Amino acid sequence: RPAASVRAPPGLASGAFVGSAAGAALLALALRPSGGPAAAEEVDLADLERRVANLEVEAGRGLHSAFVFIKPHAVYGKVKELAKQKFAESGIYVVSEGVIPAEVIDEKQLIDTHYGAIAAKAVKLKPESLTVQPKAQEAFQKAFGLSWSDALKKGLVFNAMDGAAKLGISPAELNPKWNLLKKDVNLLKFGGGFYCGKVHDIFIINGFYMSMRTKFTTPGTCIHYYEVEWNPRELAWADFREKVLGGTDPRTAAPGSLRNAIYRQWQELGLESCPNTGDNGCHASASPFEALAERTNWLGLPLARDYFGKAMLASGVPLAMLKAWCDDPAVNFEGKKQSLFDLLEDLDGAECLKKAAKIAECNK
């Protein structure tokens, strides 16, 4: 876990406290002297476990905790001051904050995990392990006069990271070449977040991702993160995203939101260029579940030790499924395959847990 400064939120019970309290209660019962008044009573472990689970669910329902970070292009003292000011006036407490250097982000592939399937195809997965649907293979054959299987056999297909190395260029230098490609000519869409382009004499998967990645992995830069908490009764998650953080496009984000403020004051704040939809100043978790996934990724906190992870487990989501969900898989729900992250986006903790339990039931 990266080094961080910590400030406990006054008057707000944390999930960690509730979880430890439940554990202490369980231990106290287990260690109760056999000769005491309760010796004659049988301890109903199933009932005790149920009560502990209820406590953990209530912790998840009663607290909102998000992961927020200032993007590398905006890590300046005045931006950090602005962020803390916005948190304070919104009733949001900073539990911890810290810096994660680009070198660590690169080495541990933190940004690749953050961007999920798009990044995995560009950096982690090899082309031969990818599932290319029959229609996409037909389009590949038509566009390039070569079957997908033959291209693989001849070693002509690379993920973006390996493709840049094959071409003898840096990942950042791949982006201008990718931008020259034309849709349905030498650039094909195989599926959602899944593209294949011909660069020189090789085929590259998701070549656009490398420029996104470089923004977080350039040596000497960093992100500045905050773990924040607030009372769900005072601020809905949707309002946290819309009114506190602001929409993706900082130009049209809600007036007074953090992203809009950074956009309007970018020169005064010390930024080198005007923010846009990519470089929009900061990121914040889109749901209580995504916050859990992000704390696990960026801070190395085990799922089962996180207060919302405990709540998800107690709600009926198995640990193996919970781990898989952090990669935003397509899940069965309401008769169709849907993005897990999309299904839970903007929900408050209570509703997120309730819906997650239903989704888990549909996918067991």
mmCIF file of C-alpha atoms in Angstrom:
data_model
loop_
_atom_site.group_PDB
_atom_site.id
_atom_site.type_symbol
_atom_site.label_atom_id
_atom_site.label_comp_id
_atom_site.label_asym_id
_atom_site.label_seq_id
_atom_site.Cartn_x
_atom_site.Cartn_y
_atom_site.Cartn_z
ATOM 1 C CA ARG A 1 0.000 0.000 0.000
ATOM 2 C CA PRO A 2 1.521 3.390 -0.985
ATOM 3 C CA ALA A 3 2.604 5.723 1.796
ATOM 4 C CA ALA A 4 -0.195 8.054 2.788
ATOM 5 C CA SER A 5 -1.184 10.635 5.332
ATOM 6 C CA VAL A 6 -4.292 9.747 7.299
ATOM 7 C CA ARG A 7 -7.043 11.833 8.884
ATOM 8 C CA ALA A 8 -9.959 10.046 10.517
ATOM 9 C CA PRO A 9 -13.380 11.474 9.626
ATOM 10 C CA PRO A 10 -14.977 12.929 12.771
ATOM 11 C CA GLY A 11 -18.346 11.519 13.762
ATOM 12 C CA LEU A 12 -18.481 9.001 10.919
ATOM 13 C CA ALA A 13 -18.307 5.287 11.739
ATOM 14 C CA SER A 14 -16.028 3.506 9.298
ATOM 15 C CA GLY A 15 -16.705 0.091 7.819
ATOM 16 C CA ALA A 16 -13.438 -1.148 9.276
ATOM 17 C CA PHE A 17 -14.702 -0.323 12.769
ATOM 18 C CA VAL A 18 -17.970 -2.172 12.232
ATOM 19 C CA GLY A 19 -16.132 -5.186 10.829
ATOM 20 C CA SER A 20 -13.705 -5.281 13.749
ATOM 21 C CA ALA A 21 -16.576 -4.867 16.207
ATOM 22 C CA ALA A 22 -18.322 -7.857 14.698
ATOM 23 C CA GLY A 23 -15.128 -9.876 14.930
ATOM 24 C CA ALA A 24 -14.644 -8.856 18.553
ATOM 25 C CA ALA A 25 -18.191 -9.918 19.394
ATOM 26 C CA LEU A 26 -17.592 -13.309 17.819
ATOM 27 C CA LEU A 27 -14.315 -13.734 19.713
ATOM 28 C CA ALA A 28 -15.916 -12.724 23.013
ATOM 29 C CA LEU A 29 -18.576 -15.393 22.645
ATOM 30 C CA ALA A 30 -16.019 -17.998 21.661
ATOM 31 C CA LEU A 31 -13.901 -17.233 24.741
ATOM 32 C CA ARG A 32 -16.809 -17.031 27.219
ATOM 33 C CA PRO A 33 -15.916 -19.150 30.304
ATOM 34 C CA SER A 34 -17.545 -22.561 30.163
ATOM 35 C CA GLY A 35 -18.664 -22.273 33.789
ATOM 36 C CA GLY A 36 -20.501 -18.982 33.279
ATOM 37 C CA PRO A 37 -24.254 -18.381 33.216
ATOM 38 C CA ALA A 38 -24.395 -19.043 29.495
ATOM 39 C CA ALA A 39 -22.619 -22.376 29.748
ATOM 40 C CA ALA A 40 -25.888 -24.279 29.614
ATOM 41 C CA GLU A 41 -26.960 -22.525 26.458
ATOM 42 C CA GLU A 42 -25.867 -23.751 23.090
ATOM 43 C CA VAL A 43 -24.234 -21.060 21.012
ATOM 44 C CA ASP A 44 -26.026 -20.984 17.705
ATOM 45 C CA LEU A 45 -23.097 -20.331 15.380
ATOM 46 C CA ALA A 46 -25.326 -20.052 12.327
ATOM 47 C CA ASP A 47 -27.326 -17.331 14.035
ATOM 48 C CA LEU A 48 -24.154 -15.580 15.154
ATOM 49 C CA GLU A 49 -22.720 -15.655 11.648
ATOM 50 C CA ARG A 50 -25.989 -14.270 10.331
ATOM 51 C CA ARG A 51 -25.824 -11.389 12.795
ATOM 52 C CA VAL A 52 -22.230 -10.611 11.846
ATOM 53 C CA ALA A 53 -23.202 -10.683 8.158
ATOM 54 C CA ASN A 54 -26.036 -8.268 8.869
ATOM 55 C CA LEU A 55 -23.594 -5.921 10.607
ATOM 56 C CA GLU A 56 -21.277 -6.007 7.596
ATOM 57 C CA VAL A 57 -24.136 -5.331 5.172
ATOM 58 C CA GLU A 58 -25.268 -2.407 7.322
ATOM 59 C CA ALA A 59 -21.729 -1.019 7.234
ATOM 60 C CA GLY A 60 -21.844 -1.126 3.438
ATOM 61 C CA ARG A 61 -25.238 0.554 3.382
ATOM 62 C CA GLY A 62 -24.395 3.246 5.918
ATOM 63 C CA LEU A 63 -21.155 4.614 4.483
ATOM 64 C CA HIS A 64 -20.017 5.863 1.088
ATOM 65 C CA SER A 65 -16.302 5.607 0.347
ATOM 66 C CA ALA A 66 -14.757 6.547 -3.012
ATOM 67 C CA PHE A 67 -11.297 6.539 -4.544
ATOM 68 C CA VAL A 68 -10.385 9.866 -6.137
ATOM 69 C CA PHE A 69 -7.177 10.855 -7.881
ATOM 70 C CA ILE A 70 -5.770 13.933 -9.549
ATOM 71 C CA LYS A 71 -4.428 12.958 -12.964
ATOM 72 C CA PRO A 72 -0.717 13.492 -13.727
ATOM 73 C CA HIS A 73 -1.295 16.545 -15.927
ATOM 74 C CA ALA A 74 -2.980 18.337 -13.007
ATOM 75 C CA VAL A 75 -0.902 17.349 -9.973
ATOM 76 C CA TYR A 76 -0.166 20.841 -8.716
ATOM 77 C CA GLY A 77 -0.435 22.289 -5.225
ATOM 78 C CA LYS A 78 -3.291 24.626 -6.106
ATOM 79 C CA VAL A 79 -5.316 21.787 -7.651
ATOM 80 C CA LYS A 80 -4.858 19.709 -4.510
ATOM 81 C CA GLU A 81 -6.019 22.655 -2.405
ATOM 82 C CA LEU A 82 -9.049 23.095 -4.671
ATOM 83 C CA ALA A 83 -9.950 19.397 -4.352
ATOM 84 C CA LYS A 84 -9.787 19.482 -0.544
ATOM 85 C CA GLN A 85 -11.841 22.657 -0.451
ATOM 86 C CA LYS A 86 -14.529 21.030 -2.626
ATOM 87 C CA PHE A 87 -14.562 17.924 -0.428
ATOM 88 C CA ALA A 88 -14.914 19.987 2.746
ATOM 89 C CA GLU A 89 -17.808 22.097 1.492
ATOM 90 C CA SER A 90 -19.583 18.931 0.278
ATOM 91 C CA GLY A 91 -19.389 17.156 3.645
ATOM 92 C CA ILE A 92 -16.782 14.702 2.351
ATOM 93 C CA TYR A 93 -13.960 13.609 4.655
ATOM 94 C CA VAL A 94 -10.457 12.723 3.468
ATOM 95 C CA VAL A 95 -9.509 9.496 5.247
ATOM 96 C CA SER A 96 -6.117 9.156 3.568
ATOM 97 C CA GLU A 97 -4.165 10.639 0.701
ATOM 98 C CA GLY A 98 -0.884 9.935 -0.988
ATOM 99 C CA VAL A 99 1.192 9.792 -4.143
ATOM 100 C CA ILE A 100 1.709 6.869 -6.515
ATOM 101 C CA PRO A 101 4.686 7.480 -8.859
ATOM 102 C CA ALA A 102 4.515 6.719 -12.581
ATOM 103 C CA GLU A 103 7.279 4.152 -12.210
ATOM 104 C CA VAL A 104 5.136 2.123 -9.788
ATOM 105 C CA ILE A 105 2.042 2.551 -11.973
ATOM 106 C CA ASP A 106 4.018 1.175 -14.923
ATOM 107 C CA GLU A 107 5.743 -1.681 -13.090
ATOM 108 C CA LYS A 108 2.584 -2.937 -11.365
ATOM 109 C CA GLN A 109 0.370 -2.221 -14.407
ATOM 110 C CA LEU A 110 -2.027 -0.326 -12.140
ATOM 111 C CA ILE A 111 -3.418 1.826 -14.935
ATOM 112 C CA ASP A 112 -3.921 -1.275 -17.089
ATOM 113 C CA THR A 113 -6.029 -2.908 -14.397
ATOM 114 C CA HIS A 114 -7.871 0.401 -13.971
ATOM 115 C CA TYR A 115 -8.857 0.529 -17.648
ATOM 116 C CA GLY A 116 -9.893 -3.123 -17.622
ATOM 117 C CA ALA A 117 -10.649 -5.060 -20.798
ATOM 118 C CA ILE A 118 -9.526 -2.281 -23.151
ATOM 119 C CA ALA A 119 -6.104 -2.201 -21.535
ATOM 120 C CA ALA A 120 -5.861 -5.972 -21.147
ATOM 121 C CA LYS A 121 -6.151 -6.459 -24.906
ATOM 122 C CA ALA A 122 -3.509 -3.779 -25.484
ATOM 123 C CA VAL A 123 -0.998 -4.759 -22.826
ATOM 124 C CA LYS A 124 -1.616 -8.007 -20.960
ATOM 125 C CA LEU A 125 -3.248 -10.481 -23.346
ATOM 126 C CA LYS A 126 -1.621 -12.086 -26.357
ATOM 127 C CA PRO A 127 -3.637 -12.077 -29.627
ATOM 128 C CA GLU A 128 -3.918 -15.865 -29.762
ATOM 129 C CA SER A 129 -5.850 -15.823 -26.477
ATOM 130 C CA LEU A 130 -8.493 -13.385 -27.763
ATOM 131 C CA THR A 131 -11.928 -14.479 -28.936
ATOM 132 C CA VAL A 132 -12.626 -13.033 -32.385
ATOM 133 C CA GLN A 133 -16.213 -13.644 -33.481
ATOM 134 C CA PRO A 134 -16.889 -15.224 -36.924
ATOM 135 C CA LYS A 135 -18.242 -11.951 -38.370
ATOM 136 C CA ALA A 136 -15.111 -10.116 -37.254
ATOM 137 C CA GLN A 137 -12.929 -12.812 -38.826
ATOM 138 C CA GLU A 138 -14.854 -12.425 -42.083
ATOM 139 C CA ALA A 139 -14.274 -8.668 -42.004
ATOM 140 C CA PHE A 140 -10.558 -9.263 -41.384
ATOM 141 C CA GLN A 141 -10.320 -11.632 -44.364
ATOM 142 C CA LYS A 142 -12.169 -9.160 -46.595
ATOM 143 C CA ALA A 143 -10.086 -6.158 -45.547
ATOM 144 C CA PHE A 144 -6.651 -7.728 -45.580
ATOM 145 C CA GLY A 145 -6.913 -10.761 -47.881
ATOM 146 C CA LEU A 146 -5.640 -12.975 -45.093
ATOM 147 C CA SER A 147 -7.483 -15.146 -42.606
ATOM 148 C CA TRP A 148 -7.253 -14.323 -38.913
ATOM 149 C CA SER A 149 -5.868 -17.777 -38.143
ATOM 150 C CA ASP A 150 -3.156 -17.425 -40.806
ATOM 151 C CA ALA A 151 -2.193 -13.986 -39.485
ATOM 152 C CA LEU A 152 -1.750 -15.535 -36.046
ATOM 153 C CA LYS A 153 0.254 -18.473 -37.401
ATOM 154 C CA LYS A 154 2.583 -16.123 -39.274
ATOM 155 C CA GLY A 155 3.194 -14.061 -36.147
ATOM 156 C CA LEU A 156 1.753 -10.895 -37.647
ATOM 157 C CA VAL A 157 -0.641 -9.954 -34.832
ATOM 158 C CA PHE A 158 0.522 -8.128 -31.684
ATOM 159 C CA ASN A 159 -0.976 -6.384 -28.729
ATOM 160 C CA ALA A 160 -0.158 -2.654 -28.604
ATOM 161 C CA MET A 161 2.786 -3.014 -26.238
ATOM 162 C CA ASP A 162 4.466 -5.776 -28.244
ATOM 163 C CA GLY A 163 3.528 -4.120 -31.549
ATOM 164 C CA ALA A 164 5.386 -0.935 -30.664
ATOM 165 C CA ALA A 165 8.444 -2.997 -29.720
ATOM 166 C CA LYS A 166 8.208 -4.926 -32.996
ATOM 167 C CA LEU A 167 8.152 -1.653 -34.949
ATOM 168 C CA GLY A 168 11.104 -0.349 -32.953
ATOM 169 C CA ILE A 169 9.200 2.637 -31.593
ATOM 170 C CA SER A 170 8.051 3.779 -28.181
ATOM 171 C CA PRO A 171 4.456 3.190 -27.086
ATOM 172 C CA ALA A 172 3.859 6.956 -27.333
ATOM 173 C CA GLU A 173 5.082 6.969 -30.945
ATOM 174 C CA LEU A 174 2.510 4.349 -31.897
ATOM 175 C CA ASN A 175 -0.433 6.705 -31.410
ATOM 176 C CA PRO A 176 0.251 9.054 -34.386
ATOM 177 C CA LYS A 177 0.508 6.019 -36.655
ATOM 178 C CA TRP A 178 -2.731 4.596 -35.254
ATOM 179 C CA ASN A 179 -4.499 7.920 -35.830
ATOM 180 C CA LEU A 180 -3.749 7.680 -39.563
ATOM 181 C CA LEU A 181 -5.773 4.475 -39.916
ATOM 182 C CA LYS A 182 -9.191 4.581 -41.575
ATOM 183 C CA LYS A 183 -12.253 2.817 -40.212
ATOM 184 C CA ASP A 184 -13.298 -0.296 -42.169
ATOM 185 C CA VAL A 185 -10.256 0.067 -44.419
ATOM 186 C CA ASN A 186 -7.209 -0.708 -42.290
ATOM 187 C CA LEU A 187 -8.923 -0.303 -38.921
ATOM 188 C CA LEU A 188 -11.577 -2.805 -37.846
ATOM 189 C CA LYS A 189 -13.833 -2.940 -34.818
ATOM 190 C CA PHE A 190 -14.004 -6.523 -33.561
ATOM 191 C CA GLY A 191 -16.288 -5.663 -30.626
ATOM 192 C CA GLY A 192 -16.781 -3.268 -27.727
ATOM 193 C CA GLY A 193 -13.386 -1.793 -26.819
ATOM 194 C CA PHE A 194 -11.741 -4.248 -29.233
ATOM 195 C CA TYR A 195 -10.005 -2.856 -32.346
ATOM 196 C CA CYS A 196 -7.493 -4.213 -34.835
ATOM 197 C CA GLY A 197 -5.431 -1.960 -37.093
ATOM 198 C CA LYS A 198 -2.754 -2.561 -39.708
ATOM 199 C CA VAL A 199 0.360 -0.519 -39.001
ATOM 200 C CA HIS A 200 3.043 -1.000 -41.650
ATOM 201 C CA ASP A 201 3.092 -4.763 -42.202
ATOM 202 C CA ILE A 202 1.729 -5.997 -38.867
ATOM 203 C CA PHE A 203 -1.656 -6.022 -37.127
ATOM 204 C CA ILE A 204 -2.008 -4.344 -33.743
ATOM 205 C CA ILE A 205 -4.765 -4.701 -31.160
ATOM 206 C CA ASN A 206 -6.029 -1.528 -29.413
ATOM 207 C CA GLY A 207 -3.110 0.634 -30.486
ATOM 208 C CA PHE A 208 -4.929 3.752 -29.282
ATOM 209 C CA TYR A 209 -4.499 2.720 -25.665
ATOM 210 C CA MET A 210 -0.782 3.391 -25.479
ATOM 211 C CA SER A 211 -1.160 7.178 -25.576
ATOM 212 C CA MET A 212 -3.663 6.913 -22.718
ATOM 213 C CA ARG A 213 -1.233 4.744 -20.793
ATOM 214 C CA THR A 214 1.753 7.032 -21.375
ATOM 215 C CA LYS A 215 -0.007 9.867 -19.565
ATOM 216 C CA PHE A 216 0.204 7.806 -16.370
ATOM 217 C CA THR A 217 3.579 6.103 -16.842
ATOM 218 C CA THR A 218 5.920 8.916 -17.918
ATOM 219 C CA PRO A 219 8.840 8.865 -15.424
ATOM 220 C CA GLY A 220 8.824 11.744 -12.980
ATOM 221 C CA THR A 221 5.041 12.119 -12.942
ATOM 222 C CA CYS A 222 2.490 10.686 -10.515
ATOM 223 C CA ILE A 223 -1.116 10.640 -9.405
ATOM 224 C CA HIS A 224 -2.231 12.164 -6.115
ATOM 225 C CA TYR A 225 -5.000 10.094 -4.577
ATOM 226 C CA TYR A 226 -7.601 10.521 -1.872
ATOM 227 C CA GLU A 227 -9.679 7.958 -0.013
ATOM 228 C CA VAL A 228 -12.835 9.861 0.864
ATOM 229 C CA GLU A 229 -15.939 9.062 2.915
ATOM 230 C CA TRP A 230 -19.337 10.652 3.430
ATOM 231 C CA ASN A 231 -22.812 9.980 4.758
ATOM 232 C CA PRO A 232 -25.137 8.511 2.065
ATOM 233 C CA ARG A 233 -28.097 10.294 3.646
ATOM 234 C CA GLU A 234 -26.420 13.636 2.981
ATOM 235 C CA LEU A 235 -25.005 13.007 -0.505
ATOM 236 C CA ALA A 236 -26.195 10.490 -3.105
ATOM 237 C CA TRP A 237 -23.521 8.789 -5.196
ATOM 238 C CA ALA A 238 -25.002 10.203 -8.422
ATOM 239 C CA ASP A 239 -24.760 13.723 -6.973
ATOM 240 C CA PHE A 240 -21.187 13.068 -5.842
ATOM 241 C CA ARG A 241 -20.274 12.307 -9.449
ATOM 242 C CA GLU A 242 -22.320 15.027 -11.118
ATOM 243 C CA LYS A 243 -22.077 17.914 -8.654
ATOM 244 C CA VAL A 244 -18.834 17.304 -6.777
ATOM 245 C CA LEU A 245 -16.667 15.678 -9.460
ATOM 246 C CA GLY A 246 -18.442 16.890 -12.617
ATOM 247 C CA GLY A 247 -19.071 15.228 -15.990
ATOM 248 C CA THR A 248 -16.382 13.776 -18.253
ATOM 249 C CA ASP A 249 -16.243 16.899 -20.440
ATOM 250 C CA PRO A 250 -14.989 19.599 -18.053
ATOM 251 C CA ARG A 251 -16.275 22.355 -20.331
ATOM 252 C CA THR A 252 -19.895 21.260 -19.860
ATOM 253 C CA ALA A 253 -19.523 19.795 -16.348
ATOM 254 C CA ALA A 254 -21.806 21.180 -13.639
ATOM 255 C CA PRO A 255 -20.840 24.718 -12.566
ATOM 256 C CA GLY A 256 -18.983 24.542 -9.275
ATOM 257 C CA SER A 257 -17.895 20.936 -9.814
ATOM 258 C CA LEU A 258 -14.223 20.067 -9.434
ATOM 259 C CA ARG A 259 -13.682 19.330 -13.131
ATOM 260 C CA ASN A 260 -15.433 22.504 -14.249
ATOM 261 C CA ALA A 261 -13.465 24.585 -11.748
ATOM 262 C CA ILE A 262 -10.185 23.123 -13.020
ATOM 263 C CA TYR A 263 -11.297 23.868 -16.598
ATOM 264 C CA ARG A 264 -12.187 27.485 -15.831
ATOM 265 C CA GLN A 265 -9.125 28.183 -13.678
ATOM 266 C CA TRP A 266 -6.530 26.032 -15.440
ATOM 267 C CA GLN A 267 -4.009 28.820 -16.035
ATOM 268 C CA GLU A 268 -4.339 30.186 -12.511
ATOM 269 C CA LEU A 269 -3.929 26.648 -11.133
ATOM 270 C CA GLY A 270 -0.684 26.148 -13.056
ATOM 271 C CA LEU A 271 -1.763 23.618 -15.709
ATOM 272 C CA GLU A 272 0.207 23.629 -18.960
ATOM 273 C CA SER A 273 -2.828 23.305 -21.239
ATOM 274 C CA CYS A 274 -6.601 23.646 -21.197
ATOM 275 C CA PRO A 275 -8.342 20.500 -19.856
ATOM 276 C CA ASN A 276 -10.384 18.303 -22.211
ATOM 277 C CA THR A 277 -12.385 15.075 -21.984
ATOM 278 C CA GLY A 278 -9.214 12.989 -21.632
ATOM 279 C CA ASP A 279 -7.163 15.326 -19.484
ATOM 280 C CA ASN A 280 -10.048 16.468 -17.310
ATOM 281 C CA GLY A 281 -8.176 16.961 -14.068
ATOM 282 C CA CYS A 282 -9.341 14.129 -11.885
ATOM 283 C CA HIS A 283 -11.015 10.743 -11.596
ATOM 284 C CA ALA A 284 -13.486 9.392 -9.045
ATOM 285 C CA SER A 285 -15.171 6.022 -8.588
ATOM 286 C CA ALA A 286 -18.418 5.591 -10.543
ATOM 287 C CA SER A 287 -20.105 3.429 -7.885
ATOM 288 C CA PRO A 288 -19.489 1.942 -4.435
ATOM 289 C CA PHE A 289 -18.458 -1.282 -6.154
ATOM 290 C CA GLU A 290 -16.003 0.404 -8.522
ATOM 291 C CA ALA A 291 -14.575 2.182 -5.476
ATOM 292 C CA LEU A 292 -13.947 -1.239 -3.939
ATOM 293 C CA ALA A 293 -12.248 -2.468 -7.119
ATOM 294 C CA GLU A 294 -10.124 0.686 -7.288
ATOM 295 C CA ARG A 295 -8.996 0.499 -3.662
ATOM 296 C CA THR A 296 -8.031 -3.112 -4.276
ATOM 297 C CA ASN A 297 -6.055 -2.204 -7.394
ATOM 298 C CA TRP A 298 -4.385 1.082 -6.471
ATOM 299 C CA LEU A 299 -3.907 0.561 -2.735
ATOM 300 C CA GLY A 300 -3.490 -3.209 -2.598
ATOM 301 C CA LEU A 301 -6.306 -3.704 -0.092
ATOM 302 C CA PRO A 302 -7.636 -7.307 -0.184
ATOM 303 C CA LEU A 303 -11.292 -7.519 -1.207
ATOM 304 C CA ALA A 304 -12.283 -9.473 1.889
ATOM 305 C CA ARG A 305 -10.752 -6.855 4.220
ATOM 306 C CA ASP A 306 -12.452 -3.849 2.642
ATOM 307 C CA TYR A 307 -15.666 -2.744 4.365
ATOM 308 C CA PHE A 308 -17.649 -2.829 1.106
ATOM 309 C CA GLY A 309 -16.019 -6.106 0.086
ATOM 310 C CA LYS A 310 -17.266 -7.599 3.363
ATOM 311 C CA ALA A 311 -20.727 -6.201 2.650
ATOM 312 C CA MET A 312 -20.756 -7.719 -0.849
ATOM 313 C CA LEU A 313 -19.706 -11.116 0.508
ATOM 314 C CA ALA A 314 -22.322 -10.927 3.257
ATOM 315 C CA SER A 315 -24.943 -10.028 0.630
ATOM 316 C CA GLY A 316 -24.358 -13.321 -1.161
ATOM 317 C CA VAL A 317 -21.671 -12.576 -3.753
ATOM 318 C CA PRO A 318 -19.024 -15.365 -3.591
ATOM 319 C CA LEU A 319 -15.382 -14.255 -3.279
ATOM 320 C CA ALA A 320 -14.365 -15.814 -6.624
ATOM 321 C CA MET A 321 -17.202 -13.968 -8.360
ATOM 322 C CA LEU A 322 -16.309 -10.740 -6.555
ATOM 323 C CA LYS A 323 -12.729 -10.986 -7.837
ATOM 324 C CA ALA A 324 -13.930 -11.624 -11.396
ATOM 325 C CA TRP A 325 -16.316 -8.680 -11.191
ATOM 326 C CA CYS A 326 -13.397 -6.293 -10.618
ATOM 327 C CA ASP A 327 -12.510 -6.801 -14.302
ATOM 328 C CA ASP A 328 -15.972 -5.594 -15.402
ATOM 329 C CA PRO A 329 -17.158 -8.800 -17.107
ATOM 330 C CA ALA A 330 -20.328 -9.097 -19.165
ATOM 331 C CA VAL A 331 -22.890 -10.704 -16.852
ATOM 332 C CA ASN A 332 -26.323 -12.210 -17.378
ATOM 333 C CA PHE A 333 -29.062 -9.934 -16.081
ATOM 334 C CA GLU A 334 -32.638 -9.295 -17.158
ATOM 335 C CA GLY A 335 -32.309 -11.629 -20.122
ATOM 336 C CA LYS A 336 -29.146 -10.214 -21.672
ATOM 337 C CA LYS A 337 -25.390 -9.818 -21.238
ATOM 338 C CA GLN A 338 -24.469 -6.481 -19.712
ATOM 339 C CA SER A 339 -21.421 -4.696 -18.313
ATOM 340 C CA LEU A 340 -21.239 -5.288 -14.563
ATOM 341 C CA PHE A 341 -19.861 -1.783 -13.970
ATOM 342 C CA ASP A 342 -22.661 -0.215 -16.036
ATOM 343 C CA LEU A 343 -25.314 -2.088 -14.053
ATOM 344 C CA LEU A 344 -24.041 -0.706 -10.740
ATOM 345 C CA GLU A 345 -23.043 2.795 -11.866
ATOM 346 C CA ASP A 346 -24.276 5.747 -9.778
ATOM 347 C CA LEU A 347 -26.141 3.532 -7.281
ATOM 348 C CA ASP A 348 -25.997 4.300 -3.568
ATOM 349 C CA GLY A 349 -24.460 1.634 -1.336
ATOM 350 C CA ALA A 350 -27.744 0.044 -0.238
ATOM 351 C CA GLU A 351 -29.112 -0.236 -3.771
ATOM 352 C CA CYS A 352 -25.737 -1.406 -5.095
ATOM 353 C CA LEU A 353 -25.636 -4.286 -2.604
ATOM 354 C CA LYS A 354 -29.234 -5.240 -3.344
ATOM 355 C CA LYS A 355 -28.710 -5.272 -7.110
ATOM 356 C CA ALA A 356 -25.350 -7.054 -6.815
ATOM 357 C CA ALA A 357 -27.046 -9.888 -4.915
ATOM 358 C CA LYS A 358 -29.620 -10.247 -7.704
ATOM 359 C CA ILE A 359 -26.912 -10.254 -10.385
ATOM 360 C CA ALA A 360 -24.929 -12.867 -8.450
ATOM 361 C CA GLU A 361 -28.008 -15.081 -8.243
ATOM 362 C CA CYS A 362 -28.442 -14.876 -12.028
ATOM 363 C CA ASN A 363 -24.826 -15.893 -12.655
ATOM 364 C CA LYS A 364 -24.230 -18.747 -10.189
#
